[in-house]
Short mmCIF file of C-alpha atoms in Angstrom, two decimals:
data_model
loop_
_atom_site.label_atom_id
_atom_site.label_comp_id
_atom_site.label_asym_id
_atom_site.label_seq_id
_atom_site.Cartn_x
_atom_site.Cartn_y
_atom_site.Cartn_z
CA MET A 17 69.99 -82.27 23.73
CA GLU A 18 73.02 -80.36 22.39
CA ASP A 19 73.54 -83.12 19.83
CA ASN A 20 69.92 -82.76 18.76
CA LYS A 21 70.28 -79.01 18.32
CA ALA A 22 73.44 -79.50 16.30
CA LEU A 23 71.63 -82.03 14.11
CA LEU A 24 68.73 -79.64 13.59
CA ALA A 25 71.13 -76.88 12.59
CA ALA A 26 72.97 -79.16 10.17
CA VAL A 27 69.72 -80.38 8.61
CA SER A 28 68.51 -76.81 8.23
CA VAL A 29 71.67 -75.71 6.43
CA LEU A 30 71.63 -78.69 4.10
CA ALA A 31 67.94 -78.20 3.47
CA LEU A 32 68.67 -74.71 2.17
CA LEU A 33 70.96 -76.29 -0.39
CA VAL A 34 68.05 -78.44 -1.51
CA VAL A 35 65.98 -75.33 -2.05
CA LEU A 36 68.69 -73.64 -4.08
CA SER A 37 69.39 -76.72 -6.16
CA LYS A 38 65.73 -77.14 -7.09
CA LEU A 39 64.86 -73.40 -7.30
CA LYS A 40 61.83 -73.88 -5.10
CA SER A 41 60.24 -71.33 -2.86
CA LEU A 42 62.04 -70.95 0.46
CA PHE A 43 58.93 -69.96 2.36
CA VAL A 44 56.30 -72.49 1.32
CA THR A 45 56.21 -76.20 2.01
CA LYS A 46 53.97 -77.58 -0.69
CA GLN A 47 51.58 -80.28 0.44
CA PRO A 48 49.09 -82.35 -1.53
CA LYS A 49 45.57 -80.95 -1.68
CA LEU A 50 44.15 -83.83 0.27
CA ASN A 51 42.27 -84.29 3.52
CA LEU A 52 45.34 -85.56 5.33
CA PRO A 53 45.24 -86.45 9.03
CA PRO A 54 46.00 -83.43 11.25
CA GLY A 55 49.51 -82.66 12.40
CA PRO A 56 51.68 -80.00 14.02
CA TRP A 57 52.70 -76.80 12.27
CA THR A 58 55.58 -77.10 9.85
CA LEU A 59 58.63 -75.04 8.96
CA PRO A 60 59.76 -74.36 5.41
CA VAL A 61 61.74 -77.22 3.90
CA ILE A 62 62.37 -79.24 7.08
CA GLY A 63 58.66 -79.77 7.76
CA SER A 64 58.03 -81.31 11.20
CA LEU A 65 61.60 -82.28 12.07
CA HIS A 66 61.98 -79.62 14.74
CA HIS A 67 59.09 -81.17 16.71
CA LEU A 68 60.79 -84.57 16.74
CA ILE A 69 64.24 -83.25 17.63
CA THR A 70 63.09 -80.96 20.45
CA GLY A 71 60.00 -82.89 21.58
CA GLY A 72 61.67 -85.52 23.75
CA PRO A 73 64.71 -87.70 24.31
CA THR A 74 63.55 -90.20 21.69
CA ILE A 75 61.52 -90.00 18.48
CA PHE A 76 58.79 -92.33 19.75
CA ARG A 77 58.34 -90.27 22.92
CA ALA A 78 58.15 -87.08 20.86
CA MET A 79 55.59 -88.71 18.58
CA ARG A 80 53.46 -89.71 21.56
CA SER A 81 53.45 -86.13 22.85
CA LEU A 82 52.42 -84.81 19.44
CA ALA A 83 49.72 -87.47 19.02
CA GLN A 84 48.21 -86.52 22.37
CA ARG A 85 47.50 -83.10 20.84
CA HIS A 86 46.75 -84.01 17.23
CA GLY A 87 45.10 -87.42 17.41
CA PRO A 88 45.70 -91.16 16.83
CA LEU A 89 46.24 -90.62 13.09
CA MET A 90 48.73 -87.80 12.56
CA THR A 91 50.66 -86.40 9.61
CA LEU A 92 54.31 -85.41 9.97
CA TRP A 93 56.58 -84.04 7.26
CA LEU A 94 60.10 -85.47 7.45
CA GLY A 95 61.71 -82.99 5.12
CA GLU A 96 59.86 -83.60 1.85
CA VAL A 97 58.59 -87.03 2.91
CA PRO A 98 55.05 -87.36 4.36
CA ALA A 99 54.62 -89.77 7.28
CA LEU A 100 51.54 -91.17 9.00
CA VAL A 101 51.87 -91.82 12.73
CA VAL A 102 49.45 -94.36 14.22
CA SER A 103 49.00 -94.05 17.99
CA SER A 104 45.90 -95.93 19.11
CA LYS A 105 44.57 -99.47 19.21
CA GLU A 106 41.72 -98.57 16.87
CA ALA A 107 43.97 -96.83 14.33
CA ALA A 108 46.46 -99.73 14.42
CA GLN A 109 43.63 -102.16 13.64
CA GLU A 110 42.61 -100.01 10.67
CA VAL A 111 46.15 -100.04 9.27
CA MET A 112 47.13 -103.64 10.03
CA LYS A 113 43.82 -105.43 9.55
CA THR A 114 41.10 -103.46 7.76
CA HIS A 115 43.51 -101.89 5.24
CA ASP A 116 46.42 -104.30 5.63
CA ILE A 117 46.94 -104.80 1.88
CA MET A 118 47.00 -101.03 1.37
CA PHE A 119 49.94 -100.73 3.77
CA ALA A 120 51.74 -103.97 2.89
CA ASP A 121 54.86 -102.32 1.44
CA ARG A 122 57.98 -101.46 3.41
CA LEU A 123 59.73 -98.13 3.66
CA MET A 124 62.73 -98.09 1.34
CA ASN A 125 64.94 -95.01 1.62
CA PRO A 126 68.51 -94.50 0.35
CA THR A 127 70.11 -95.72 3.60
CA LEU A 128 67.96 -98.85 3.85
CA GLY A 129 68.46 -99.45 0.15
CA ALA A 130 72.22 -99.42 0.61
CA PHE A 131 72.13 -101.89 3.50
CA THR A 132 69.48 -104.27 2.09
CA LEU A 133 70.37 -104.06 -1.61
CA ASN A 134 67.00 -102.39 -2.18
CA GLY A 135 65.03 -104.97 -0.24
CA HIS A 136 66.71 -108.17 -1.42
CA ASP A 137 65.89 -109.74 1.97
CA VAL A 138 62.43 -110.53 3.38
CA VAL A 139 62.01 -107.87 6.09
CA PHE A 140 62.33 -104.94 3.69
CA ALA A 141 61.28 -106.63 0.44
CA PRO A 142 58.50 -104.87 -1.47
CA TYR A 143 55.11 -106.56 -1.29
CA GLY A 144 54.57 -109.00 -4.13
CA GLU A 145 55.03 -112.59 -5.24
CA ARG A 146 58.75 -112.70 -4.42
CA TRP A 147 58.12 -111.48 -0.87
CA ARG A 148 55.25 -113.97 -0.40
CA GLN A 149 57.44 -116.86 -1.45
CA LEU A 150 60.38 -115.75 0.71
CA ARG A 151 58.13 -115.37 3.74
CA LYS A 152 56.61 -118.78 3.06
CA ILE A 153 60.09 -120.32 3.04
CA CYS A 154 60.90 -118.58 6.33
CA VAL A 155 57.68 -119.64 8.03
CA LEU A 156 57.63 -123.26 6.83
CA GLU A 157 61.33 -124.09 6.60
CA LEU A 158 63.13 -121.81 9.05
CA LEU A 159 60.79 -120.63 11.81
CA SER A 160 58.22 -123.39 12.26
CA ALA A 161 57.53 -124.68 15.77
CA ALA A 162 59.25 -127.96 14.91
CA ARG A 163 62.36 -126.21 13.60
CA VAL A 164 62.59 -123.94 16.63
CA GLN A 165 62.20 -126.96 18.91
CA SER A 166 65.03 -128.71 17.08
CA PHE A 167 67.41 -126.04 18.43
CA ARG A 168 66.62 -126.84 22.04
CA ASP A 169 70.07 -128.39 22.64
CA VAL A 170 71.72 -125.27 21.22
CA ARG A 171 69.84 -122.99 23.59
CA GLU A 172 70.55 -125.20 26.59
CA ASP A 173 74.26 -125.39 25.73
CA GLU A 174 74.61 -121.63 25.22
CA VAL A 175 72.76 -120.90 28.48
CA ALA A 176 75.13 -123.29 30.30
CA ARG A 177 78.12 -121.41 28.83
CA PHE A 178 76.56 -118.12 29.91
CA MET A 179 76.04 -119.35 33.47
CA LYS A 180 79.61 -120.64 33.62
CA ASP A 181 80.95 -117.24 32.60
CA LEU A 182 78.87 -115.59 35.31
CA VAL A 183 80.07 -118.00 37.98
CA ALA A 184 83.64 -117.15 37.02
CA SER A 185 82.79 -113.47 37.55
CA ALA A 186 80.83 -113.90 40.77
CA GLY A 187 81.72 -111.31 43.37
CA ALA A 188 82.80 -108.73 40.83
CA ALA A 189 80.62 -106.31 38.93
CA VAL A 190 79.76 -107.47 35.41
CA ASN A 191 78.38 -105.65 32.39
CA LEU A 192 75.30 -107.83 32.09
CA THR A 193 74.05 -105.96 29.02
CA LYS A 194 77.21 -106.80 27.09
CA MET A 195 77.19 -110.42 28.27
CA ILE A 196 73.54 -110.82 27.26
CA SER A 197 74.30 -109.42 23.82
CA ARG A 198 77.13 -111.90 23.25
CA PHE A 199 75.12 -114.81 24.58
CA MET A 200 72.14 -114.02 22.37
CA ASN A 201 74.33 -113.46 19.33
CA ASN A 202 76.05 -116.83 19.81
CA THR A 203 72.68 -118.54 20.23
CA ILE A 204 71.03 -117.12 17.13
CA VAL A 205 74.12 -117.73 15.00
CA ARG A 206 74.36 -121.37 16.09
CA GLU A 207 70.67 -121.77 15.30
CA SER A 208 71.22 -120.09 11.96
CA VAL A 209 74.52 -121.63 10.89
CA GLY A 210 75.00 -124.70 13.05
CA SER A 211 78.29 -123.45 14.46
CA SER A 212 79.53 -120.56 16.54
CA LEU A 213 80.48 -117.14 15.23
CA ARG A 214 82.93 -116.52 18.04
CA LYS A 215 85.90 -116.05 15.74
CA TYR A 216 83.99 -113.30 13.91
CA GLN A 217 81.99 -112.03 16.84
CA ASP A 218 83.60 -108.69 17.65
CA GLU A 219 83.70 -107.62 14.00
CA TYR A 220 80.14 -108.74 13.37
CA LEU A 221 78.64 -107.11 16.47
CA ASP A 222 80.46 -103.86 15.71
CA ALA A 223 79.20 -103.85 12.11
CA LEU A 224 75.64 -104.66 13.21
CA GLU A 225 75.62 -101.91 15.86
CA ASP A 226 76.93 -99.38 13.33
CA ALA A 227 74.34 -100.48 10.74
CA ILE A 228 71.45 -99.98 13.18
CA LYS A 229 72.81 -96.54 14.01
CA GLN A 230 72.97 -95.53 10.34
CA ILE A 231 69.51 -96.90 9.56
CA SER A 232 68.02 -95.04 12.54
CA THR A 233 69.60 -91.68 11.78
CA MET A 234 67.70 -88.83 10.13
CA SER A 235 69.98 -88.64 7.11
CA VAL A 236 69.45 -85.82 4.63
CA ALA A 237 69.46 -88.46 1.89
CA ASN A 238 66.32 -89.97 3.45
CA LEU A 239 64.70 -86.60 4.17
CA PHE A 240 65.18 -85.29 0.62
CA PRO A 241 65.25 -88.40 -1.61
CA SER A 242 64.46 -86.42 -4.78
CA SER A 243 67.58 -84.25 -4.40
CA ARG A 244 70.66 -85.54 -6.21
CA LEU A 245 72.75 -83.07 -4.25
CA MET A 246 71.65 -84.57 -0.93
CA GLN A 247 72.43 -88.06 -2.18
CA VAL A 248 75.98 -86.89 -2.96
CA LEU A 249 76.48 -85.08 0.36
CA ALA A 250 74.87 -87.63 2.69
CA MET A 251 77.15 -90.00 4.59
CA ALA A 252 74.59 -92.42 6.06
CA PRO A 253 73.95 -94.44 2.85
CA ARG A 254 77.68 -94.85 2.26
CA LYS A 255 78.27 -95.89 5.87
CA ALA A 256 75.34 -98.32 5.66
CA LEU A 257 76.81 -99.85 2.52
CA ALA A 258 80.16 -100.22 4.29
CA CYS A 259 78.38 -102.03 7.14
CA ARG A 260 76.64 -104.23 4.60
CA ASN A 261 79.98 -105.13 3.02
CA ARG A 262 81.48 -105.98 6.40
CA THR A 263 78.59 -108.26 7.34
CA LYS A 264 78.59 -109.70 3.82
CA ARG A 265 82.22 -110.81 4.11
CA ILE A 266 81.48 -112.64 7.35
CA VAL A 267 78.27 -114.30 6.16
CA GLU A 268 79.83 -115.28 2.81
CA GLN A 269 82.61 -117.01 4.73
CA LEU A 270 80.01 -118.89 6.79
CA ILE A 271 78.11 -119.84 3.62
CA GLN A 272 81.31 -121.20 2.07
CA GLU A 273 82.29 -123.16 5.18
CA THR A 274 78.79 -124.64 5.48
CA ARG A 275 78.60 -125.52 1.78
CA GLU A 276 81.98 -127.29 1.94
CA ALA A 277 80.96 -129.23 5.06
CA MET A 278 77.75 -130.36 3.37
CA GLU A 279 79.57 -131.42 0.23
CA ARG A 280 81.98 -133.53 2.29
CA GLY A 281 79.00 -135.20 3.91
CA TYR A 282 79.88 -133.94 7.36
CA GLU A 283 77.25 -132.93 9.85
CA VAL A 284 76.75 -129.19 9.64
CA GLY A 285 78.03 -127.19 12.59
CA ASP A 286 79.37 -128.40 15.90
CA GLY A 287 77.34 -131.56 16.34
CA THR A 288 74.47 -130.12 18.38
CA HIS A 289 72.01 -130.47 15.49
CA SER A 290 72.12 -131.60 11.88
CA GLU A 291 70.91 -128.55 10.04
CA GLY A 292 70.74 -124.84 10.85
CA PHE A 293 68.83 -122.21 8.89
CA LEU A 294 71.75 -121.80 6.51
CA GLY A 295 71.94 -125.52 5.86
CA VAL A 296 68.23 -125.55 5.03
CA LEU A 297 68.61 -122.71 2.53
CA LEU A 298 71.66 -124.25 0.86
CA ARG A 299 69.85 -127.59 0.60
CA LEU A 300 66.82 -125.91 -0.98
CA GLN A 301 69.12 -124.02 -3.33
CA LYS A 302 70.82 -127.24 -4.43
CA GLU A 303 67.52 -129.05 -4.89
CA GLY A 304 66.04 -126.14 -6.86
CA SER A 305 62.71 -126.93 -5.22
CA THR A 306 61.64 -123.39 -4.34
CA PRO A 307 59.18 -121.42 -6.53
CA ILE A 308 61.72 -118.57 -6.75
CA PRO A 309 65.49 -118.90 -7.19
CA LEU A 310 67.51 -118.87 -3.99
CA ASP A 311 70.68 -117.18 -5.24
CA ASP A 312 73.53 -116.38 -2.86
CA ASP A 313 72.45 -112.72 -2.50
CA THR A 314 68.98 -113.82 -1.38
CA ILE A 315 70.45 -116.29 1.10
CA LEU A 316 72.78 -113.55 2.34
CA GLY A 317 69.82 -111.20 2.88
CA LEU A 318 67.82 -113.84 4.74
CA MET A 319 70.75 -114.72 6.99
CA ILE A 320 71.39 -111.07 7.87
CA ASP A 321 67.68 -110.76 8.73
CA MET A 322 68.00 -113.76 11.04
CA PHE A 323 71.19 -112.53 12.69
CA SER A 324 70.12 -108.93 13.23
CA GLY A 325 66.42 -109.43 13.98
CA GLY A 326 66.90 -112.51 16.12
CA SER A 327 69.79 -111.31 18.26
CA GLU A 328 69.03 -107.59 18.64
CA THR A 329 65.37 -107.78 19.71
CA SER A 330 65.87 -110.79 21.99
CA SER A 331 68.91 -109.34 23.75
CA THR A 332 67.12 -106.00 24.20
CA THR A 333 64.10 -107.72 25.78
CA LEU A 334 66.18 -109.95 28.07
CA ASN A 335 68.17 -106.91 29.19
CA TRP A 336 64.96 -105.03 30.03
CA CYS A 337 63.58 -108.09 31.90
CA MET A 338 66.60 -108.10 34.20
CA THR A 339 66.58 -104.31 34.52
CA GLU A 340 62.95 -104.24 35.65
CA LEU A 341 63.34 -107.19 38.02
CA VAL A 342 66.28 -105.46 39.69
CA ARG A 343 64.29 -102.21 39.90
CA ASN A 344 61.31 -104.07 41.39
CA PRO A 345 62.54 -106.33 44.23
CA LYS A 346 59.05 -107.72 44.93
CA SER A 347 58.74 -108.94 41.35
CA MET A 348 62.26 -110.38 41.50
CA ALA A 349 61.49 -112.21 44.74
CA LYS A 350 58.28 -113.64 43.29
CA ALA A 351 59.99 -114.79 40.10
CA GLN A 352 62.90 -116.35 42.01
CA ALA A 353 60.59 -118.09 44.46
CA GLU A 354 58.68 -119.65 41.56
CA VAL A 355 61.71 -121.04 39.72
CA ARG A 356 63.58 -122.11 42.86
CA GLU A 357 60.58 -124.00 44.15
CA ALA A 358 59.84 -125.59 40.78
CA PHE A 359 63.46 -126.64 40.12
CA LYS A 360 64.47 -127.41 43.69
CA GLY A 361 67.47 -129.74 43.82
CA LYS A 362 68.43 -129.26 40.17
CA SER A 363 71.81 -127.93 39.14
CA THR A 364 70.70 -127.30 35.55
CA ILE A 365 67.42 -126.15 34.06
CA THR A 366 66.21 -127.54 30.74
CA GLU A 367 63.52 -126.19 28.44
CA GLY A 368 61.27 -129.06 29.40
CA ASP A 369 61.31 -127.78 32.99
CA LEU A 370 59.72 -124.49 31.94
CA GLU A 371 56.33 -125.92 30.98
CA GLY A 372 54.79 -125.38 34.42
CA ILE A 373 56.27 -121.90 34.96
CA SER A 374 53.77 -119.05 34.75
CA TYR A 375 55.05 -115.89 36.47
CA LEU A 376 58.26 -115.86 34.43
CA LYS A 377 56.19 -115.69 31.25
CA LEU A 378 54.24 -112.76 32.69
CA VAL A 379 57.54 -110.96 33.35
CA ILE A 380 58.51 -111.33 29.68
CA LYS A 381 55.10 -110.11 28.52
CA GLU A 382 55.32 -107.06 30.77
CA ALA A 383 58.85 -106.25 29.57
CA LEU A 384 57.62 -106.46 25.97
CA ARG A 385 54.77 -104.09 26.84
CA LEU A 386 56.75 -101.52 28.79
CA HIS A 387 59.89 -101.67 26.63
CA THR A 388 58.74 -102.75 23.19
CA PRO A 389 62.02 -103.53 21.37
CA GLY A 390 60.73 -102.04 18.11
CA PRO A 391 58.76 -99.04 19.41
CA LEU A 392 57.67 -97.91 15.93
CA LEU A 393 57.79 -101.42 14.42
CA VAL A 394 59.43 -101.70 11.00
CA PRO A 395 57.96 -98.76 9.04
CA ARG A 396 55.43 -99.58 6.35
CA MET A 397 54.58 -97.62 3.23
CA CYS A 398 51.24 -96.99 1.57
CA ARG A 399 51.23 -98.85 -1.74
CA GLU A 400 47.96 -97.45 -3.07
CA ALA A 401 46.02 -94.28 -2.27
CA GLY A 402 42.96 -94.69 -0.08
CA GLN A 403 41.11 -93.51 3.00
CA VAL A 404 41.53 -94.45 6.65
CA MET A 405 39.17 -93.22 9.36
CA GLY A 406 37.88 -90.53 6.96
CA TYR A 407 41.31 -89.19 5.99
CA ASP A 408 43.07 -89.36 2.61
CA ILE A 409 46.29 -91.36 2.59
CA PRO A 410 48.43 -90.85 -0.54
CA LYS A 411 50.51 -93.55 -2.17
CA GLY A 412 54.08 -93.56 -0.88
CA MET A 413 53.25 -92.19 2.59
CA ILE A 414 55.45 -93.74 5.29
CA VAL A 415 53.60 -95.36 8.21
CA PHE A 416 54.96 -95.48 11.76
CA THR A 417 52.88 -97.45 14.27
CA ASN A 418 53.85 -96.19 17.71
CA VAL A 419 53.26 -99.41 19.61
CA TRP A 420 55.41 -98.03 22.43
CA ALA A 421 52.81 -95.28 22.97
CA ILE A 422 49.86 -97.68 22.58
CA CYS A 423 51.36 -100.02 25.17
CA ARG A 424 51.59 -97.12 27.65
CA ASP A 425 48.19 -95.60 26.95
CA PRO A 426 46.05 -95.35 30.14
CA LYS A 427 42.99 -95.87 27.93
CA TYR A 428 44.01 -99.54 27.62
CA TRP A 429 46.30 -100.12 30.61
CA GLU A 430 45.97 -99.44 34.33
CA ASP A 431 49.09 -97.72 35.75
CA PRO A 432 50.73 -98.00 32.32
CA GLU A 433 54.12 -96.63 33.39
CA GLU A 434 54.50 -99.23 36.15
CA PHE A 435 56.10 -102.65 35.81
CA LYS A 436 53.34 -105.06 36.88
CA PRO A 437 53.60 -108.58 35.43
CA GLU A 438 50.45 -109.50 37.36
CA ARG A 439 48.36 -107.45 34.91
CA PHE A 440 48.60 -110.39 32.48
CA ASP A 441 47.52 -112.98 35.05
CA ASN A 442 44.20 -114.59 34.05
CA SER A 443 44.24 -112.47 30.90
CA ASN A 444 43.74 -113.56 27.29
CA LEU A 445 45.98 -110.79 25.98
CA ASP A 446 48.87 -112.11 23.90
CA TYR A 447 51.44 -110.74 21.45
CA LYS A 448 50.42 -112.78 18.40
CA GLY A 449 48.85 -109.92 16.48
CA THR A 450 45.18 -110.09 17.44
CA ASN A 451 45.19 -107.72 20.43
CA TYR A 452 45.90 -104.32 18.93
CA GLU A 453 46.73 -102.67 22.24
CA PHE A 454 49.68 -105.09 22.57
CA LEU A 455 51.66 -105.48 19.34
CA PRO A 456 55.37 -105.87 20.15
CA PHE A 457 55.74 -108.07 17.05
CA GLY A 458 53.25 -106.22 14.85
CA ALA A 459 50.22 -107.69 13.09
CA GLY A 460 48.90 -108.51 9.65
CA ARG A 461 50.88 -109.54 6.59
CA ARG A 462 54.14 -107.92 7.68
CA MET A 463 54.03 -109.25 11.24
CA CYS A 464 57.32 -110.66 12.55
CA PRO A 465 57.35 -114.41 11.79
CA GLY A 466 60.00 -115.20 14.41
CA ILE A 467 57.98 -114.92 17.63
CA ASN A 468 58.52 -118.53 18.70
CA LEU A 469 62.27 -118.29 18.15
CA GLY A 470 62.61 -114.92 19.88
CA VAL A 471 60.65 -115.84 23.00
CA GLY A 472 62.24 -119.30 23.10
CA ASN A 473 65.70 -117.73 23.20
CA ILE A 474 64.69 -115.56 26.16
CA GLU A 475 62.79 -117.89 28.51
CA LEU A 476 65.49 -120.39 29.49
CA ALA A 477 68.13 -117.70 29.86
CA LEU A 478 65.95 -115.56 32.12
CA ALA A 479 64.93 -118.53 34.25
CA SER A 480 68.58 -119.54 34.67
CA LEU A 481 69.74 -116.01 35.55
CA ILE A 482 67.32 -115.70 38.45
CA TYR A 483 67.53 -119.36 39.52
CA HIS A 484 71.30 -119.62 39.88
CA PHE A 485 72.10 -116.08 41.04
CA ASP A 486 71.06 -113.28 43.33
CA TRP A 487 71.78 -109.84 41.89
CA LYS A 488 73.23 -106.88 43.76
CA LEU A 489 73.52 -103.30 42.58
CA PRO A 490 77.00 -101.70 42.69
CA ASN A 491 78.19 -98.96 45.03
CA GLY A 492 75.17 -99.01 47.31
CA MET A 493 72.81 -98.02 44.49
CA GLU A 494 69.11 -98.25 45.27
CA PRO A 495 66.72 -100.09 42.90
CA LYS A 496 64.87 -96.86 42.11
CA ASP A 497 68.13 -95.35 40.86
CA VAL A 498 68.59 -97.85 38.02
CA ASP A 499 68.51 -95.96 34.74
CA VAL A 500 65.61 -96.86 32.42
CA SER A 501 66.16 -94.28 29.70
CA GLU A 502 66.23 -95.49 26.09
CA GLU A 503 68.71 -94.92 23.31
CA ALA A 504 67.86 -91.90 21.16
CA SER A 505 67.17 -93.95 18.04
CA LEU A 506 64.34 -95.89 16.41
CA ALA A 507 65.13 -98.79 18.75
CA ALA A 508 64.24 -98.90 22.44
CA SER A 509 67.40 -100.47 23.77
CA LYS A 510 68.61 -99.39 27.20
CA LYS A 511 70.73 -96.25 27.00
CA THR A 512 73.20 -97.33 29.68
CA SER A 513 74.59 -100.78 30.38
CA LEU A 514 73.19 -102.79 33.28
CA ILE A 515 76.05 -103.27 35.75
CA LEU A 516 75.38 -105.84 38.49
CA HIS A 517 77.14 -108.11 40.96
CA PRO A 518 76.10 -111.77 40.46
CA VAL A 519 76.04 -113.78 43.71
CA THR A 520 76.00 -117.51 43.04
CA ARG A 521 73.12 -119.07 44.96
CA ILE A 522 72.65 -122.43 43.19
CA PRO A 523 75.82 -123.39 41.31
CA PRO A 524 75.16 -124.75 37.81
CA CYS A 525 76.66 -128.18 37.20
CA SER A 526 79.03 -126.82 34.54
CA ALA A 527 80.68 -124.64 37.15
#
């Protein structure tokens, strides 16, 4: 809370400089003469920022509290930037289905622009022909069901390595959060490149963590994009560019190594499969068969999307799955009983073994509901003025869809704050973008295309963790004492690491 107050003070002081530099009135925040959705009262210059900073431990929690008073469509002023906050199933459907084309652009602020080269990737690319073609390449060439299935051996091998590391640590407390992060990073990189990133891992993970921090911060450059002075004073865009350059050096090295291996006729990677995502892109580049040029900067952007999106969201979800199972012993016992009965006598689980498992999949669904890894999704931007639910929405308005709040709304969920995987039993609710009360991956044109890959990377690892090991809390801690607070950022990762004692129950064969 002290950090938040210090940030509010710093933003207020810098905002005064904006006023002086532009000779605007200090006492009036000018707003368009439109019928905007309602919102909380604003302060001069900083707008609604004080509500977000003092309204809760995280932005998405503060937004939920505000929406409970002002409605499912709400206007906030982030400095000089207007933002629309969507907080209900019905409003989300309006934005992502009824008016999907109206909101098909992505937010692009100075910090994001520095990290993504102004949307040279696919996640943050502006809506248009180039984005459509890039997404088509991703869906058909990189993230199809067949392609994801081709990485089955990679996932099984990385899970086996993970289990071996845990066996070596059995009896001692381990930082499971950190181990999950490394495991997931190795998995997504091998799927992407065809070989491991272990020699670059520490540098890459550090750069990625710093980049997410800079992108999530309320930088004055993002709050006052029209002010040249703020662009000069702000540090976040420069730090984001530094993170971009660090990741670029690593990925460029991987591109060069892969290109050389392909030119020599060698199998790409470490022999577990013939072609990773990078190999596909380099092959398409060489063939010149894509409707838009795949230059090295575009390939770099796509690979960073794969690395960051694939590893961060999956590791966050797997970490929350284990956290909630440890906090809820009955759910843990039920999940362990299912996998231990189904795989009885086996020393190793394969993906083929998971076909008959049901409760484990409910656990993942419930973790995605209760701890949506992207609580506000990737922000959209209104690309053309229009009306939604009777309100005027101006061009350029940022759109945050608070799926975290929607997934905890008692209007749609019974006991929404409780971890109950059984709520999905005999239910048709899924996360594929058609049930607007449950949108962990979004919906519409800008929906995440990597659902199959993300869930596939989680299932086998979770099954193996609870099949091979029992899990004990350290220092006599009770399950109810496990911390479930989130990081104070735009992500919903666990604030504190999950520290547990693994007790080997069914030794994996690699041990």
